[in-house]
Short mmCIF file of C-alpha atoms in Angstrom, two decimals:
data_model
loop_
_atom_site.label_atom_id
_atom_site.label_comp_id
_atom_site.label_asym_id
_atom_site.label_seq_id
_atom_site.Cartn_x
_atom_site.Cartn_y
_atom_site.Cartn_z
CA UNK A 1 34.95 13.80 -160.27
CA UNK A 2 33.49 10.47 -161.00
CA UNK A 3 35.44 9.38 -163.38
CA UNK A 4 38.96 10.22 -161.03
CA UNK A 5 37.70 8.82 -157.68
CA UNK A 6 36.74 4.79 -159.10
CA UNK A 7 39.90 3.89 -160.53
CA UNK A 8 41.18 4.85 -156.98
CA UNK A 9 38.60 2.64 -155.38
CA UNK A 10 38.85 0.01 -158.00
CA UNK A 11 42.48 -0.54 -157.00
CA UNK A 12 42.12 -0.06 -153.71
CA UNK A 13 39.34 -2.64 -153.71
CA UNK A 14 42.02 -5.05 -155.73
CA UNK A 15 44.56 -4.46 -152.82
CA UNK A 16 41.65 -5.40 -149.75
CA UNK A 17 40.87 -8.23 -152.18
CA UNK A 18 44.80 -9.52 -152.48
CA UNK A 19 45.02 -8.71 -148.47
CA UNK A 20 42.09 -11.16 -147.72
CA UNK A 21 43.27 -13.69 -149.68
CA UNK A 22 46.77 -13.98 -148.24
CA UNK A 23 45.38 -13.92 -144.69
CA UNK A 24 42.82 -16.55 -145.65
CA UNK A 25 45.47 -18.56 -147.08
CA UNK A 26 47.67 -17.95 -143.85
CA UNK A 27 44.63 -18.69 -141.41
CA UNK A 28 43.57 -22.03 -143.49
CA UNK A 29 47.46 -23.33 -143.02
CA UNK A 30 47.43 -22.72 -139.13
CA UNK A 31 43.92 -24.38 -138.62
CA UNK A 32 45.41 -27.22 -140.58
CA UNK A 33 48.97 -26.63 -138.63
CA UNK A 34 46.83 -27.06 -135.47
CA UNK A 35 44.84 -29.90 -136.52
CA UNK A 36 46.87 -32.34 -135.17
CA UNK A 37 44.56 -34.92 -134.67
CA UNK A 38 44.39 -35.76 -138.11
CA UNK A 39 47.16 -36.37 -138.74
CA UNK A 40 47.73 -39.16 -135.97
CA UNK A 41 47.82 -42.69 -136.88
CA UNK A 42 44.51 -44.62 -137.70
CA UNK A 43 45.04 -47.26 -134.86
CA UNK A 44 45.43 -43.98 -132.44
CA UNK A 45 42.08 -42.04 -134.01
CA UNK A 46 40.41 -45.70 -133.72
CA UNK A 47 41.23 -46.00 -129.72
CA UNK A 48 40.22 -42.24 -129.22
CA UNK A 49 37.08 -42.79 -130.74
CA UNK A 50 35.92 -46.06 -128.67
CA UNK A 51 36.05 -43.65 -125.56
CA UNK A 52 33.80 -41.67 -126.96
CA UNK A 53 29.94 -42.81 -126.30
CA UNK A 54 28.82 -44.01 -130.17
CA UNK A 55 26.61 -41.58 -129.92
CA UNK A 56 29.19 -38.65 -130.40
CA UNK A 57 31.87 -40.97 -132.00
CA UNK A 58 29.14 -41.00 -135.01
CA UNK A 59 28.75 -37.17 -134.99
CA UNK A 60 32.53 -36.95 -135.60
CA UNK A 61 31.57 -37.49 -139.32
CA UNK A 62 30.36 -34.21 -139.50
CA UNK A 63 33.89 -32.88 -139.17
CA UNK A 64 35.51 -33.19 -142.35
CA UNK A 65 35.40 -35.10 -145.08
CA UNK A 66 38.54 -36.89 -143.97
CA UNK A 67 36.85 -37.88 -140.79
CA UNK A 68 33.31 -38.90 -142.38
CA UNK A 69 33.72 -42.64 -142.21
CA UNK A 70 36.45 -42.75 -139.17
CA UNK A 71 34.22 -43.96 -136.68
CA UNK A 72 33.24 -46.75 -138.62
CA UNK A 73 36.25 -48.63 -138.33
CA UNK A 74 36.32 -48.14 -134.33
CA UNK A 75 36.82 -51.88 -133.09
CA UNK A 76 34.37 -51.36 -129.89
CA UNK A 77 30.85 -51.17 -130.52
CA UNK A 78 28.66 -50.06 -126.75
CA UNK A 79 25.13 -49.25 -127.21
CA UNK A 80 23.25 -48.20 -124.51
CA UNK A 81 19.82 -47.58 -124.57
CA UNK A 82 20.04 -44.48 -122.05
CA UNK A 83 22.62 -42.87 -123.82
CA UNK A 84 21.18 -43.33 -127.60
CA UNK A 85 17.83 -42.29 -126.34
CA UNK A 86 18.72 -38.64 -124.15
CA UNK A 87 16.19 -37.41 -121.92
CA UNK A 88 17.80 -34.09 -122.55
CA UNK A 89 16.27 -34.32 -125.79
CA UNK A 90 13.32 -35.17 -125.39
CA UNK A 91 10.00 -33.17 -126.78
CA UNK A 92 12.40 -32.49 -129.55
CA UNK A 93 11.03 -34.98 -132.10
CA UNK A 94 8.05 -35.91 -133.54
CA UNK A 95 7.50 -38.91 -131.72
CA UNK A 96 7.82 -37.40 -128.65
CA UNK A 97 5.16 -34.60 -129.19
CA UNK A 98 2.52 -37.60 -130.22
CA UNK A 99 3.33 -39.43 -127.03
CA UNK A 100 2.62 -36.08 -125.00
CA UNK A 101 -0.41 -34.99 -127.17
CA UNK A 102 -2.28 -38.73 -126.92
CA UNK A 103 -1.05 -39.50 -123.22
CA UNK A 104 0.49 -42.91 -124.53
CA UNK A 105 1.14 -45.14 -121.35
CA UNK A 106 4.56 -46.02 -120.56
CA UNK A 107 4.43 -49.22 -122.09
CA UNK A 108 3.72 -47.48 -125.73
CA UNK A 109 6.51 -45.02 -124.99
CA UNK A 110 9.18 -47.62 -124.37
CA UNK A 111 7.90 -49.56 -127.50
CA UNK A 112 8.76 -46.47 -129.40
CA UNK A 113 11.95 -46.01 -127.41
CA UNK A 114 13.61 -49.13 -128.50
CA UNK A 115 12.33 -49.19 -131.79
CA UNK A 116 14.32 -45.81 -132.12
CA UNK A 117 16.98 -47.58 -130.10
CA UNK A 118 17.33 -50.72 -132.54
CA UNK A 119 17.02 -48.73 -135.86
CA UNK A 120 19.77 -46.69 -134.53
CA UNK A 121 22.28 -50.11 -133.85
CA UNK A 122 21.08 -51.94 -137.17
CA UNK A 123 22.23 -48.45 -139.27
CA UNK A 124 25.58 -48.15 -137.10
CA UNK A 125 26.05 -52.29 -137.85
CA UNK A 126 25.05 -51.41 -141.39
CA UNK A 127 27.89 -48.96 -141.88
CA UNK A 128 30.77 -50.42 -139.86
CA UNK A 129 33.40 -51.57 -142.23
CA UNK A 130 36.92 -52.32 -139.86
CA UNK A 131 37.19 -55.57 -137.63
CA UNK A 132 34.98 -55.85 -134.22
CA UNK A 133 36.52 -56.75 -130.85
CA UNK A 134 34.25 -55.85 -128.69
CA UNK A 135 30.17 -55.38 -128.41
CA UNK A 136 28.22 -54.29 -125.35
CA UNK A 137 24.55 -53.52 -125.74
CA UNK A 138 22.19 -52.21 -123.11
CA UNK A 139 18.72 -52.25 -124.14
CA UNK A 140 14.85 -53.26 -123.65
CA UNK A 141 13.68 -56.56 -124.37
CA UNK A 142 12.72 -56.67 -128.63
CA UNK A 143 13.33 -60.35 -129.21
CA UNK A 144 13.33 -60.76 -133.27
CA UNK A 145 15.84 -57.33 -133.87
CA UNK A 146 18.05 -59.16 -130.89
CA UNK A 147 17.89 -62.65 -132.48
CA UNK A 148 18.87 -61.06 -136.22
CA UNK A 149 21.38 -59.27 -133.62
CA UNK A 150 23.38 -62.11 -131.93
CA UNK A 151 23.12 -63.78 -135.82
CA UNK A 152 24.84 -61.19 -137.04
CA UNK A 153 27.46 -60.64 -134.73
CA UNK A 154 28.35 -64.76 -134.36
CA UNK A 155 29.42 -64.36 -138.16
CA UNK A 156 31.77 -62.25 -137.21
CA UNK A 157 35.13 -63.73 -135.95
CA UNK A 158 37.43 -61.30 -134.83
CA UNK A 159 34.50 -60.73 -132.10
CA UNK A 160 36.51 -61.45 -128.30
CA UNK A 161 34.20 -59.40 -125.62
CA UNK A 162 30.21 -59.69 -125.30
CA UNK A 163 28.34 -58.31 -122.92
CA UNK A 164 24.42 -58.44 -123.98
CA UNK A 165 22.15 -56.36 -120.25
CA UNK A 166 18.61 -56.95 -121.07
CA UNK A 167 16.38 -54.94 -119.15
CA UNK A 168 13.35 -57.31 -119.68
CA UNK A 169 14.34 -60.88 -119.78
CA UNK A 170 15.64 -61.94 -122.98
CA UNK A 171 15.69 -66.08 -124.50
CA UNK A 172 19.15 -66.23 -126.00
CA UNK A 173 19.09 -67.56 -129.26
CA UNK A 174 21.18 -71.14 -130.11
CA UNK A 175 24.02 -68.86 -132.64
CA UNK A 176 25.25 -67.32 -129.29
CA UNK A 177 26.84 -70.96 -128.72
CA UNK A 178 29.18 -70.79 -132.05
CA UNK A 179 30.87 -67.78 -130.98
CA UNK A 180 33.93 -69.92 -130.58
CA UNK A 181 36.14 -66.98 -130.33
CA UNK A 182 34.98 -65.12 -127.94
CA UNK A 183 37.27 -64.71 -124.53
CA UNK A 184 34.68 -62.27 -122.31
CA UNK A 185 31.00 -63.04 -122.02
CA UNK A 186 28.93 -61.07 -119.80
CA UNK A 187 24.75 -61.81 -119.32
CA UNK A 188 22.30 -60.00 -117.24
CA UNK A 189 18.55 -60.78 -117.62
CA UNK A 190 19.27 -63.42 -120.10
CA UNK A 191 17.37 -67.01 -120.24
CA UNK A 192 18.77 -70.32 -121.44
CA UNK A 193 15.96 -72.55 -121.77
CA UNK A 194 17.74 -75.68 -123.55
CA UNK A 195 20.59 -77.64 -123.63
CA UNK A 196 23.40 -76.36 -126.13
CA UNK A 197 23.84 -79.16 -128.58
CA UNK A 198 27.14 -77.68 -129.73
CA UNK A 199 30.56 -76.97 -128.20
CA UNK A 200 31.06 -73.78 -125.68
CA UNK A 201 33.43 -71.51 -125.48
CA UNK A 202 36.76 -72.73 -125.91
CA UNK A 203 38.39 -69.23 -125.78
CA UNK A 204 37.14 -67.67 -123.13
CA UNK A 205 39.27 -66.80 -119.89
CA UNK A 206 35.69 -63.94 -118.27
CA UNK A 207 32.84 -65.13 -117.82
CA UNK A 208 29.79 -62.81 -115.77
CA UNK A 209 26.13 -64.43 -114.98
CA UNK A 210 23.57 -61.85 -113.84
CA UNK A 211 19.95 -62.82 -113.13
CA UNK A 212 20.62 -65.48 -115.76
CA UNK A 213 17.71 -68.21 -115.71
CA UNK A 214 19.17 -71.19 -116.84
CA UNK A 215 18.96 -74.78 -115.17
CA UNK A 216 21.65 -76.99 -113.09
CA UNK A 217 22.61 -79.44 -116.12
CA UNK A 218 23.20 -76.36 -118.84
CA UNK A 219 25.17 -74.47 -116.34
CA UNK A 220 27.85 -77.31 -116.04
CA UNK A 221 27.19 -78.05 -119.82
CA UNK A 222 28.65 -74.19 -120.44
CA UNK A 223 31.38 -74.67 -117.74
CA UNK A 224 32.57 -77.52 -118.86
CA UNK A 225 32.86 -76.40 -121.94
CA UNK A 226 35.05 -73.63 -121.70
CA UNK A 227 38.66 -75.50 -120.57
CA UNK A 228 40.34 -71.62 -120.17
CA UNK A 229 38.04 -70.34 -117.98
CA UNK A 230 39.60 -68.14 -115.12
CA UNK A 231 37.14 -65.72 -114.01
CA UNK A 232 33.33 -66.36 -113.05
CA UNK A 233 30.81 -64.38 -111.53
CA UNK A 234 27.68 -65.64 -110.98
CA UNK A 235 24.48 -63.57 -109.49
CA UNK A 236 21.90 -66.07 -110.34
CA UNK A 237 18.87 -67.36 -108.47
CA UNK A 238 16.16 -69.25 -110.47
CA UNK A 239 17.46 -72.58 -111.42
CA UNK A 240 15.17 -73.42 -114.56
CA UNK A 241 15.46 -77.18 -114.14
CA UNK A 242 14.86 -77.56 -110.11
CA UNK A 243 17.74 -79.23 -110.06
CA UNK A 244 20.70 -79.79 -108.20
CA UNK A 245 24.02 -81.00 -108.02
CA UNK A 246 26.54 -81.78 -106.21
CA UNK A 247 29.09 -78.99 -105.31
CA UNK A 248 32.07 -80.69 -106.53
CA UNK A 249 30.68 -81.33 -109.47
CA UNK A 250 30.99 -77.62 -109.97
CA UNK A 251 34.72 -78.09 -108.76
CA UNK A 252 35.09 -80.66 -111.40
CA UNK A 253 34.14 -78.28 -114.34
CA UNK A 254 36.81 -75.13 -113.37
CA UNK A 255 40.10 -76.45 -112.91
CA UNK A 256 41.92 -73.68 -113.79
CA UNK A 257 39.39 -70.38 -111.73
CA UNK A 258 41.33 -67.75 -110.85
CA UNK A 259 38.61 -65.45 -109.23
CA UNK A 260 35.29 -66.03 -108.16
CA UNK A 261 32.98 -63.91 -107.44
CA UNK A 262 29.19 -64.92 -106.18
CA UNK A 263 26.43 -65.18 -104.09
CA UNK A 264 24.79 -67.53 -101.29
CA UNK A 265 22.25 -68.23 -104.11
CA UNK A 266 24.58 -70.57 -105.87
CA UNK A 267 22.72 -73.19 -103.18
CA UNK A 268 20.02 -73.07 -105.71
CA UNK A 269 22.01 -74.88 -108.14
CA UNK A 270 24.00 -76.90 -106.05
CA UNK A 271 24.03 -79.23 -103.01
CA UNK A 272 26.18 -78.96 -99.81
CA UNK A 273 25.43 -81.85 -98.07
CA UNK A 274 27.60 -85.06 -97.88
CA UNK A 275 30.78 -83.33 -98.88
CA UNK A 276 33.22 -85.83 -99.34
CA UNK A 277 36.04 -85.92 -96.64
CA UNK A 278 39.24 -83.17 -97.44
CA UNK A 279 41.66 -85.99 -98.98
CA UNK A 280 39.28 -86.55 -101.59
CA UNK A 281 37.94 -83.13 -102.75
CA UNK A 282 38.82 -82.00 -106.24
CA UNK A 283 41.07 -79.40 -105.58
CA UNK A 284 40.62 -75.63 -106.84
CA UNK A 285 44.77 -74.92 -106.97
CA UNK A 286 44.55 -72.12 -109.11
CA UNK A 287 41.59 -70.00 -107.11
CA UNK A 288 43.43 -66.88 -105.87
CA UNK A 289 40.51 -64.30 -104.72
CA UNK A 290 36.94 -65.92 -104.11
CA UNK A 291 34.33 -63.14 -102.79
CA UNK A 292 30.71 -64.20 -101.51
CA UNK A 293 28.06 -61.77 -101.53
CA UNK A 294 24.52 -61.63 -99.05
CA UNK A 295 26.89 -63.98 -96.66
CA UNK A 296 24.97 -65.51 -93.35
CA UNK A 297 27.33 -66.86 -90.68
CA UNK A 298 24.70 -69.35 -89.63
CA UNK A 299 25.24 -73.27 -89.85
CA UNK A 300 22.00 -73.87 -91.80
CA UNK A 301 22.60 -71.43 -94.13
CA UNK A 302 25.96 -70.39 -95.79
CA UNK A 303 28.27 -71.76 -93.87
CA UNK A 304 28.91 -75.23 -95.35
CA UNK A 305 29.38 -73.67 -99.22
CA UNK A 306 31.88 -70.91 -97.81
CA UNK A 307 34.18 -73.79 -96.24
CA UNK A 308 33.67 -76.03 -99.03
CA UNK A 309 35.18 -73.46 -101.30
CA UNK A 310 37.68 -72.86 -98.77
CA UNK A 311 38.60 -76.48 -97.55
CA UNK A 312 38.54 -76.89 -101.81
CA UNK A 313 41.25 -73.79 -102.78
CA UNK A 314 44.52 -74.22 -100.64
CA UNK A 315 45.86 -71.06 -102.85
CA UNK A 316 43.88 -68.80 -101.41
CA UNK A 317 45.19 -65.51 -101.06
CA UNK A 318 42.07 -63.04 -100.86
CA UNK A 319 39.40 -64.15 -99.23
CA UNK A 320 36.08 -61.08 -99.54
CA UNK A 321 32.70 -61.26 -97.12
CA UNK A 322 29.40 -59.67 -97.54
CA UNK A 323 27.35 -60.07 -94.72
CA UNK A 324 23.58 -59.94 -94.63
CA UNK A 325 23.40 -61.08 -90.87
CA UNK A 326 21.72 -58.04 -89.58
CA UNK A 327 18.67 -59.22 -90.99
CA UNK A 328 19.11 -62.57 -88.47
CA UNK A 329 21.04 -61.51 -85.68
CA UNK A 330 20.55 -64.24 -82.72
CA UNK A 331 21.85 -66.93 -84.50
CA UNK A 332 25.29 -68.76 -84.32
CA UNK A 333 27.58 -71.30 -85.48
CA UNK A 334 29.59 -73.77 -84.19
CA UNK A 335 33.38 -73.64 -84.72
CA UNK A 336 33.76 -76.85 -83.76
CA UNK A 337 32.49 -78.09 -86.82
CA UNK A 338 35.02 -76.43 -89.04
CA UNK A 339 38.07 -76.53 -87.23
CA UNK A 340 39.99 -78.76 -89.28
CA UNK A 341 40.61 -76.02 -92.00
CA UNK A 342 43.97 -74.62 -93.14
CA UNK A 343 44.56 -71.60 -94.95
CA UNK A 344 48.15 -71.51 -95.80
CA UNK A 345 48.44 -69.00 -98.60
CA UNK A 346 45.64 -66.53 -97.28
CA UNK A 347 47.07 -63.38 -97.02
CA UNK A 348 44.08 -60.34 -97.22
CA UNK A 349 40.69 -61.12 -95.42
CA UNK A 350 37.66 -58.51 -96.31
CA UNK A 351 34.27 -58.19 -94.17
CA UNK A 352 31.67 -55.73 -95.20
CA UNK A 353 28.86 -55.76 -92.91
CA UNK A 354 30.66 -56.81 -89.47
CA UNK A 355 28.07 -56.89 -86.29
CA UNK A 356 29.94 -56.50 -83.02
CA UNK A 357 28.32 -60.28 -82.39
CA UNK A 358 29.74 -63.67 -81.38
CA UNK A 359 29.55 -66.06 -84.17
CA UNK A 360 31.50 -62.86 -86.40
CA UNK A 361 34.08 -62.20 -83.63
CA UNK A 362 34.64 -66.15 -83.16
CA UNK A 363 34.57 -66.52 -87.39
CA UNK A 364 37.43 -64.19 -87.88
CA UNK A 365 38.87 -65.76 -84.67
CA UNK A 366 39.02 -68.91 -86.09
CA UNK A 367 40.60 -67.69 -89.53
CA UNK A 368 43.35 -65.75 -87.75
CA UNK A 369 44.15 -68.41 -85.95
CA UNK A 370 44.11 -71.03 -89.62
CA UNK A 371 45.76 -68.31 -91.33
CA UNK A 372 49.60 -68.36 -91.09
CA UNK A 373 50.48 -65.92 -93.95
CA UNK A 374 47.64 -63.60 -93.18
CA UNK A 375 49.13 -59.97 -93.51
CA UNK A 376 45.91 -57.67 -93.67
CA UNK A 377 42.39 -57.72 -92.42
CA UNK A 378 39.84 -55.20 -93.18
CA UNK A 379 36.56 -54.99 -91.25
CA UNK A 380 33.81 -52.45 -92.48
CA UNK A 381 30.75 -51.98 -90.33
CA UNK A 382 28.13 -49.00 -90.34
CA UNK A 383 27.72 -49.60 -86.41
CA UNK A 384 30.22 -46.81 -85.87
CA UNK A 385 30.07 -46.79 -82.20
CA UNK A 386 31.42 -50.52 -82.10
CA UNK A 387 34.64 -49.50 -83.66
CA UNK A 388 37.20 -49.08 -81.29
CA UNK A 389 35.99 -51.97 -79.52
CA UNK A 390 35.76 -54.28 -82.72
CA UNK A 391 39.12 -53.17 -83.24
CA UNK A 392 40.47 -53.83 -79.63
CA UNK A 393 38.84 -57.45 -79.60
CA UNK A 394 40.74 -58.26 -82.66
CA UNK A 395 44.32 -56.96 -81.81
CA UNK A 396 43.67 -58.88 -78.60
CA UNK A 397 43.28 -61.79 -80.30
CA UNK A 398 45.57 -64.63 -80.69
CA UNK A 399 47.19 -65.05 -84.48
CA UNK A 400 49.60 -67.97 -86.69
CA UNK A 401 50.74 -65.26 -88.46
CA UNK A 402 53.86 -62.88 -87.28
CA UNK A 403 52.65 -59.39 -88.12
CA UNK A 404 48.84 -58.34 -89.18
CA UNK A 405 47.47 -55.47 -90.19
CA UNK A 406 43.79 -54.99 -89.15
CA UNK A 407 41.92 -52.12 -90.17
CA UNK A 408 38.39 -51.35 -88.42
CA UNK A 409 36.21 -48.39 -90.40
CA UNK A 410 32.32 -47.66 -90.12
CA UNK A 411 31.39 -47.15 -94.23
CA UNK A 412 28.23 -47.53 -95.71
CA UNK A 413 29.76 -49.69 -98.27
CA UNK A 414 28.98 -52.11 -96.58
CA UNK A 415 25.36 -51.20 -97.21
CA UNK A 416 25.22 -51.37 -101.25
CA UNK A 417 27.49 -54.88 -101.42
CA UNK A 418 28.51 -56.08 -104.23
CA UNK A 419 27.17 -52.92 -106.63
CA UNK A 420 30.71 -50.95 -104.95
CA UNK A 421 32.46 -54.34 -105.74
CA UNK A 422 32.11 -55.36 -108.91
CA UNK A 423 31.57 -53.47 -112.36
CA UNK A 424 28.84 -54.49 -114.32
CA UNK A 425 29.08 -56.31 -117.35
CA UNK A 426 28.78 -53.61 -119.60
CA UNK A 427 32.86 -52.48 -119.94
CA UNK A 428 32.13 -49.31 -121.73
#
């Protein structure tokens, strides 16, 4: 009986064997057949990958052997330190069981952190082979690994954007300065303690100052230096050197700003008094959009740098307010003493913050009235019972231009300033 049944089995264990193996073959040409990733260009895998955080453009190695070293020839580069280091997986590591068994303070933590944090960019810098565009880096302060850092990447010169957001303030090293390339720079928490004894940045068109410490004479050094620049902003408030100097000898070193983008505490770098009379200005004709953050309508204060840089840009087309003058309300200016301004090419005013007060009613008063081209104003306030009344104040008054839109909303954007503004500096 034995003998009769296993040549039976035997073949019928040769047919399952010859099935499987067709279907196998059939199921490993559709996964391929649907794979069409792969098969897409290398520029097109490259710019798929840099949307991807590093973090999980790296683990795409694990695919195939085909896709082992893709990611290593992405042309973005964004590390940030509270995406490489995941609280979701935390308690999962060694180093994270010693901190909870020996109660290390926060400090030692952190330490450990962004070593973890800068072992993991020097092995990604280590194995990137393609051409680099663009670097962004979000991390603690670890001065030496950031130094070998910035080294590194100024010998690289296909580099274009840099954006360096030190949580703990950070002394830029001198090889930053030789990064002649470069066309984006941003800085946050960065200090420049000297005076760069080489050129700037001849390249660059972007250029984004965040709680950057640096004094009055290397500020003008850097703009100076940088003949293309169209785009600053600058969120800076501790002027290394004490001091100051003139505003139009800011005016002097961007010819060619398209947008700016700042803060009352430019004052800290630069004087407003004795402006010299309108004929004899140096004349911003290329500003377009110029928005001033923590604004106070108040004589004393603000008011003499926002018509300077008004009198100063007779392009003008966007002109964006931030108003801190809840925290001083009382107060007033005179109009008076800025009458003699003409905004010819204005054509979109922005207020966030607007009090139902005087010296803002007679302010935006004063600009319709200056304002000939003027085709849109937009008032937010977070007073929301003033709104229809805001809004019936300013349709009553009188206007140079023929038609105006004005739009009166209560939003608590007005609240959070520029952080609903303006992006950071880190792109990715």
């Amino acid at each position: 009986m034995f003998k009769l049944i296993m040549p039976q089995m035997l073949k019928a264990s040769c047919r399952d064997k010859n099935i499987w193996k067709r279907m196998n073959t059939v199921t490993t040409e559709t996964c391929l057949s649907l794979d069409r990733i792969s098969t897409l260009p290398p520029p097109i895998i490259d710019a798929i990958l840099c949307l991807l955080p590093i973090k999980e453009a790296v683990r795409t190695s694990i695919l195939s052997s085909e896709w082992r070293y893709n990611w290593t020839n992405i042309p973005v580069l964004c590390f940030r330190y509270d995406e490489l280091i995941n609280e979701s997986e935390a308690g999962t590591d060694v180093l994270s069981i010693v901190e909870k068994m020996f109660d290390l303070p926060s400090e030692a933590i952190n330490m450990i952190h962004e070593r973890k944090h800068i072992d993991a960019i020097k092995q990604c810098m280590l194995l990137h082979q393609g051409p680099l565009l663009e670097f962004s880096l979000l991390a603690l302060t670890h001065n030496v690994e950031l130094d070998q850092l910035i080294n590194h990447l100024s010998r690289k010169n296909t580099l274009q954007i840099l954006s360096l957001d030190v949580i703990n303030a950070y002394r830029l090293p001198l090889s930053i300065f030789s990064m002649q390339q470069l066309t984006k720079l941003g800085l946050r928490n960065c200090s420049i303690y000297y005076h760069p004894k080489v050129g700037g940045f001849k390249n660059l068109t972007s250029l984004y100052l965040h709680d950057v410490r640096i004094s009055t004479k290397t500020l003008l050094h850097i703009l100076s230096s940088c003949p293309l620049l169209k785009r600053i902003t600058m969120f800076m408030d501790q002027n290394l050197g004490n001091d100051k100097s003139s505003i139009c000898d800011l005016n002097e070193c961007v010819p060619v700003i398209e947008r700016l983008i700042t803060y009352t505490g430019l004052s800290n770098w630069f004087s407003f008094d004795s402006l010299p009379p309108q004929e004899q200005l140096i004349s911003l004709d290329h500003l377009k959009y110029l928005h001033i953050d923590h604004m106070l309508f108040i004589d004393s204060y603000d008011l003499p740098m926002l018509f300077h840089l008004i009198r100063s840009s007779p392009n003008l087309e966007t002109l964006s307010l931030h108003t801190l003058d809840y925290l001083m309300r009382g107060t007033s200016f005179t109009t008076e003493n800025y009458s003699n301004i003409w905004l010819k090419n204005l054509s979109e005013l922005k207020i966030y913050g607007y009090f139902d007060i005087v010296y803002h009613l007679e302010f935006v008063q004063l600009l319709l009235i200056k304002s000939p081209m003027l085709k849109k104003v937009s008032i937010y306030t977070f007073t929301y019972d003033e709104v229809s009344n805001i809004s019936r104040l300013l349709l009553d008054s009188p206007s140079a231009s023929g038609s105006i839109k004005i739009i009166v909303e209560y939003s608590d954007i007005c609240k959070a300033g520029l952080k609903l503004l303006e992006p950071t500096p880190l792109p990715c």
